Amino acid sequence: AFGPINPEAAHVCSQRAPCAARWNRRAMVPAWALLLLAQVAASVPFRPHAVRFEDLVDSSKFAAPGMRGALEQALSEVGVVTVSGIPKFGELRQQVLRGAHRCLQVLPEDLARGHRFDDGTLRKTMALLSNASYSHELQHTGAAACADLEAPLGEFRRAVGDAAAAFAARVAALLDLSAAHLRQDSWEDK
């Protein structure tokens, strides 16, 4: 595809290298352009559609022109939506991350699950100690660092749970479903 088809023409072009080189460069321009476009596209960060928490919980704001349609379009075309403006989310997230780190330092291995990598790095997690329900308490040995984590963790879970419930209610309305179909406790074994 990039060279001459006729063997005589191959001989002529091989004697005149600039001819073959010029022809190959012209053939390669579209390929290089595609590679350049792919690199530029890959360097642009993906930004999903964002819906403000207050717009989800306030029916009059959600009913504003374009709001419902924008959410429906984002879910239909991309399938990813972020919820922004969750009250105290950033502050609580930082408190929980710092508190979890302090708590992990004092928990015994049977409570703080971990994995040691070949390079000696130890990664611990508290993920197996709790779930997202509001009533589940963090399992710990009573260490002060872990006890101090309980209040901000509960607040953080409520904030995230409220955002998830508001989002589920709006998606349920878009799909003409009951919001109960989208709640975890509606399908969880009891």
CSV table of C-alpha atoms in Angstrom, one decimal:
chain,number,residue,atom,x,y,z
A,1,ALA,CA,0.0,0.0,0.0
A,2,PHE,CA,2.9,2.4,0.6
A,3,GLY,CA,5.2,1.3,-2.3
A,4,PRO,CA,4.8,1.1,-6.1
A,5,ILE,CA,3.0,-1.9,-7.5
A,6,ASN,CA,4.9,-2.3,-10.8
A,7,PRO,CA,8.3,-3.9,-10.4
A,8,GLU,CA,9.8,-1.5,-13.1
A,9,ALA,CA,8.4,1.4,-11.2
A,10,ALA,CA,10.0,0.0,-8.0
A,11,HIS,CA,13.4,0.0,-9.8
A,12,VAL,CA,12.8,3.6,-11.0
A,13,CYS,CA,11.8,4.8,-7.5
A,14,SER,CA,14.7,3.0,-5.9
A,15,GLN,CA,17.1,4.8,-8.2
A,16,ARG,CA,15.3,8.1,-7.3
A,17,ALA,CA,15.0,7.8,-3.5
A,18,PRO,CA,13.5,11.3,-3.1
A,19,CYS,CA,10.5,10.1,-5.2
A,20,ALA,CA,9.8,7.2,-2.9
A,21,ALA,CA,10.5,9.2,0.2
A,22,ARG,CA,8.1,12.0,-0.9
A,23,TRP,CA,5.4,9.5,-1.7
A,24,ASN,CA,5.8,7.7,1.6
A,25,ARG,CA,5.7,11.0,3.5
A,26,ARG,CA,2.4,11.9,1.9
A,27,ALA,CA,0.9,8.5,2.7
A,28,MET,CA,2.0,8.8,6.3
A,29,VAL,CA,0.6,12.3,7.0
A,30,PRO,CA,-2.9,11.0,7.8
A,31,ALA,CA,-1.5,8.4,10.2
A,32,TRP,CA,0.6,11.0,12.0
A,33,ALA,CA,-2.3,13.3,12.2
A,34,LEU,CA,-4.5,10.6,13.8
A,35,LEU,CA,-1.7,9.8,16.3
A,36,LEU,CA,-1.4,13.4,17.2
A,37,LEU,CA,-5.1,13.8,17.7
A,38,ALA,CA,-5.3,10.7,19.8
A,39,GLN,CA,-2.5,12.0,22.0
A,40,VAL,CA,-4.2,15.4,22.4
A,41,ALA,CA,-7.5,13.7,23.2
A,42,ALA,CA,-5.9,11.5,25.8
A,43,SER,CA,-4.3,14.5,27.5
A,44,VAL,CA,-7.6,16.3,28.0
A,45,PRO,CA,-9.1,15.1,31.3
A,46,PHE,CA,-12.6,13.7,31.3
A,47,ARG,CA,-15.1,15.9,33.1
A,48,PRO,CA,-18.4,14.2,33.7
A,49,HIS,CA,-21.6,16.2,34.0
A,50,ALA,CA,-22.0,17.7,37.5
A,51,VAL,CA,-25.2,18.1,39.3
A,52,ARG,CA,-25.3,20.3,42.5
A,53,PHE,CA,-26.6,18.6,45.6
A,54,GLU,CA,-29.0,21.5,46.2
A,55,ASP,CA,-30.5,21.1,42.8
A,56,LEU,CA,-31.2,17.4,43.5
A,57,VAL,CA,-32.9,18.0,46.8
A,58,ASP,CA,-34.9,21.2,45.8
A,59,SER,CA,-37.7,20.2,43.5
A,60,SER,CA,-38.1,23.7,42.1
A,61,LYS,CA,-34.4,23.9,41.2
A,62,PHE,CA,-34.6,20.5,39.6
A,63,ALA,CA,-37.6,21.5,37.6
A,64,ALA,CA,-35.8,24.6,36.2
A,65,PRO,CA,-35.5,24.6,32.4
A,66,GLY,CA,-32.8,22.2,31.2
A,67,MET,CA,-31.9,20.7,34.6
A,68,ARG,CA,-33.8,17.4,34.2
A,69,GLY,CA,-32.9,17.2,30.5
A,70,ALA,CA,-29.2,17.7,31.2
A,71,LEU,CA,-29.2,15.0,33.8
A,72,GLU,CA,-31.1,12.6,31.5
A,73,GLN,CA,-28.8,13.4,28.6
A,74,ALA,CA,-25.6,12.9,30.7
A,75,LEU,CA,-26.8,9.6,31.9
A,76,SER,CA,-27.9,8.4,28.5
A,77,GLU,CA,-24.9,9.5,26.5
A,78,VAL,CA,-22.0,9.1,29.0
A,79,GLY,CA,-23.5,7.2,31.9
A,80,VAL,CA,-21.4,9.1,34.5
A,81,VAL,CA,-22.6,12.0,36.6
A,82,THR,CA,-21.0,13.7,39.7
A,83,VAL,CA,-22.8,15.3,42.6
A,84,SER,CA,-21.1,18.4,43.7
A,85,GLY,CA,-21.7,20.8,46.6
A,86,ILE,CA,-22.5,18.1,49.1
A,87,PRO,CA,-22.7,20.0,52.4
A,88,LYS,CA,-19.4,19.7,54.4
A,89,PHE,CA,-18.2,16.9,52.2
A,90,GLY,CA,-14.7,18.2,51.7
A,91,GLU,CA,-14.2,19.0,55.4
A,92,LEU,CA,-15.6,15.6,56.5
A,93,ARG,CA,-13.6,13.7,53.9
A,94,GLN,CA,-10.4,15.2,55.2
A,95,GLN,CA,-11.3,14.5,58.8
A,96,VAL,CA,-12.2,10.9,58.0
A,97,LEU,CA,-9.0,10.3,56.0
A,98,ARG,CA,-6.8,11.7,58.7
A,99,GLY,CA,-8.8,9.9,61.5
A,100,ALA,CA,-8.7,6.6,59.6
A,101,HIS,CA,-5.0,6.8,59.2
A,102,ARG,CA,-4.5,7.4,62.9
A,103,CYS,CA,-6.9,4.6,63.8
A,104,LEU,CA,-5.2,2.2,61.4
A,105,GLN,CA,-1.9,2.8,63.2
A,106,VAL,CA,-3.2,1.4,66.5
A,107,LEU,CA,-5.6,-1.3,65.3
A,108,PRO,CA,-4.4,-5.0,65.7
A,109,GLU,CA,-4.0,-7.0,62.5
A,110,ASP,CA,-7.2,-9.0,63.0
A,111,LEU,CA,-9.1,-5.7,62.6
A,112,ALA,CA,-7.0,-3.8,60.1
A,113,ARG,CA,-6.8,-6.0,57.1
A,114,GLY,CA,-3.6,-5.5,55.2
A,115,HIS,CA,-1.3,-6.7,52.4
A,116,ARG,CA,2.4,-6.6,52.3
A,117,PHE,CA,3.8,-6.1,48.8
A,118,ASP,CA,7.1,-7.6,47.5
A,119,ASP,CA,8.9,-4.3,48.0
A,120,GLY,CA,7.9,-4.3,51.7
A,121,THR,CA,5.1,-1.8,51.4
A,122,LEU,CA,2.2,-2.5,53.8
A,123,ARG,CA,-1.2,-1.3,52.8
A,124,LYS,CA,-4.0,-1.5,55.4
A,125,THR,CA,-7.7,-1.1,55.0
A,126,MET,CA,-10.7,-0.5,57.2
A,127,ALA,CA,-13.1,-1.2,54.4
A,128,LEU,CA,-13.9,-4.7,55.7
A,129,LEU,CA,-14.8,-3.3,59.1
A,130,SER,CA,-17.8,-1.3,58.1
A,131,ASN,CA,-20.5,-0.7,55.5
A,132,ALA,CA,-22.3,2.4,54.2
A,133,SER,CA,-25.4,2.0,56.4
A,134,TYR,CA,-26.0,4.8,59.0
A,135,SER,CA,-26.2,2.5,62.0
A,136,HIS,CA,-23.2,0.3,61.6
A,137,GLU,CA,-20.5,1.1,64.1
A,138,LEU,CA,-16.8,1.0,63.3
A,139,GLN,CA,-15.1,-2.0,64.9
A,140,HIS,CA,-12.1,-1.1,67.1
A,141,THR,CA,-10.5,-1.9,70.4
A,142,GLY,CA,-11.5,1.3,72.1
A,143,ALA,CA,-8.3,3.2,71.2
A,144,ALA,CA,-8.8,6.9,71.4
A,145,ALA,CA,-7.7,7.4,67.8
A,146,CYS,CA,-10.5,5.1,66.6
A,147,ALA,CA,-13.1,6.5,69.0
A,148,ASP,CA,-12.3,10.0,67.7
A,149,LEU,CA,-13.1,8.8,64.2
A,150,GLU,CA,-16.6,7.6,64.9
A,151,ALA,CA,-18.4,11.0,64.9
A,152,PRO,CA,-16.9,12.4,61.7
A,153,LEU,CA,-17.3,9.0,60.0
A,154,GLY,CA,-21.0,8.9,60.9
A,155,GLU,CA,-21.4,12.5,59.6
A,156,PHE,CA,-19.6,11.6,56.4
A,157,ARG,CA,-21.7,8.6,55.8
A,158,ARG,CA,-24.9,10.6,56.3
A,159,ALA,CA,-23.7,13.3,53.9
A,160,VAL,CA,-22.9,10.7,51.2
A,161,GLY,CA,-26.0,8.7,51.9
A,162,ASP,CA,-28.2,11.9,51.6
A,163,ALA,CA,-26.5,12.7,48.2
A,164,ALA,CA,-27.0,9.1,47.0
A,165,ALA,CA,-30.7,9.1,48.1
A,166,ALA,CA,-31.4,12.4,46.4
A,167,PHE,CA,-29.7,11.2,43.2
A,168,ALA,CA,-31.6,7.9,43.4
A,169,ALA,CA,-34.9,9.8,43.7
A,170,ARG,CA,-34.1,11.9,40.6
A,171,VAL,CA,-33.1,8.9,38.6
A,172,ALA,CA,-36.2,7.0,39.7
A,173,ALA,CA,-38.3,10.0,38.6
A,174,LEU,CA,-36.5,10.0,35.2
A,175,LEU,CA,-37.2,6.2,34.8
A,176,ASP,CA,-40.7,6.4,36.4
A,177,LEU,CA,-39.6,4.0,39.2
A,178,SER,CA,-40.0,4.0,42.9
A,179,ALA,CA,-36.9,5.3,44.6
A,180,ALA,CA,-37.0,2.2,46.8
A,181,HIS,CA,-35.8,0.1,43.7
A,182,LEU,CA,-32.6,2.1,43.8
A,183,ARG,CA,-31.8,1.9,47.5
A,184,GLN,CA,-29.4,-0.7,48.8
A,185,ASP,CA,-31.6,-2.0,51.6
A,186,SER,CA,-34.4,-2.7,49.0
A,187,TRP,CA,-32.3,-5.6,47.5
A,188,GLU,CA,-30.0,-6.5,50.4
A,189,ASP,CA,-30.6,-9.8,52.1
A,190,LYS,CA,-32.0,-9.2,55.6
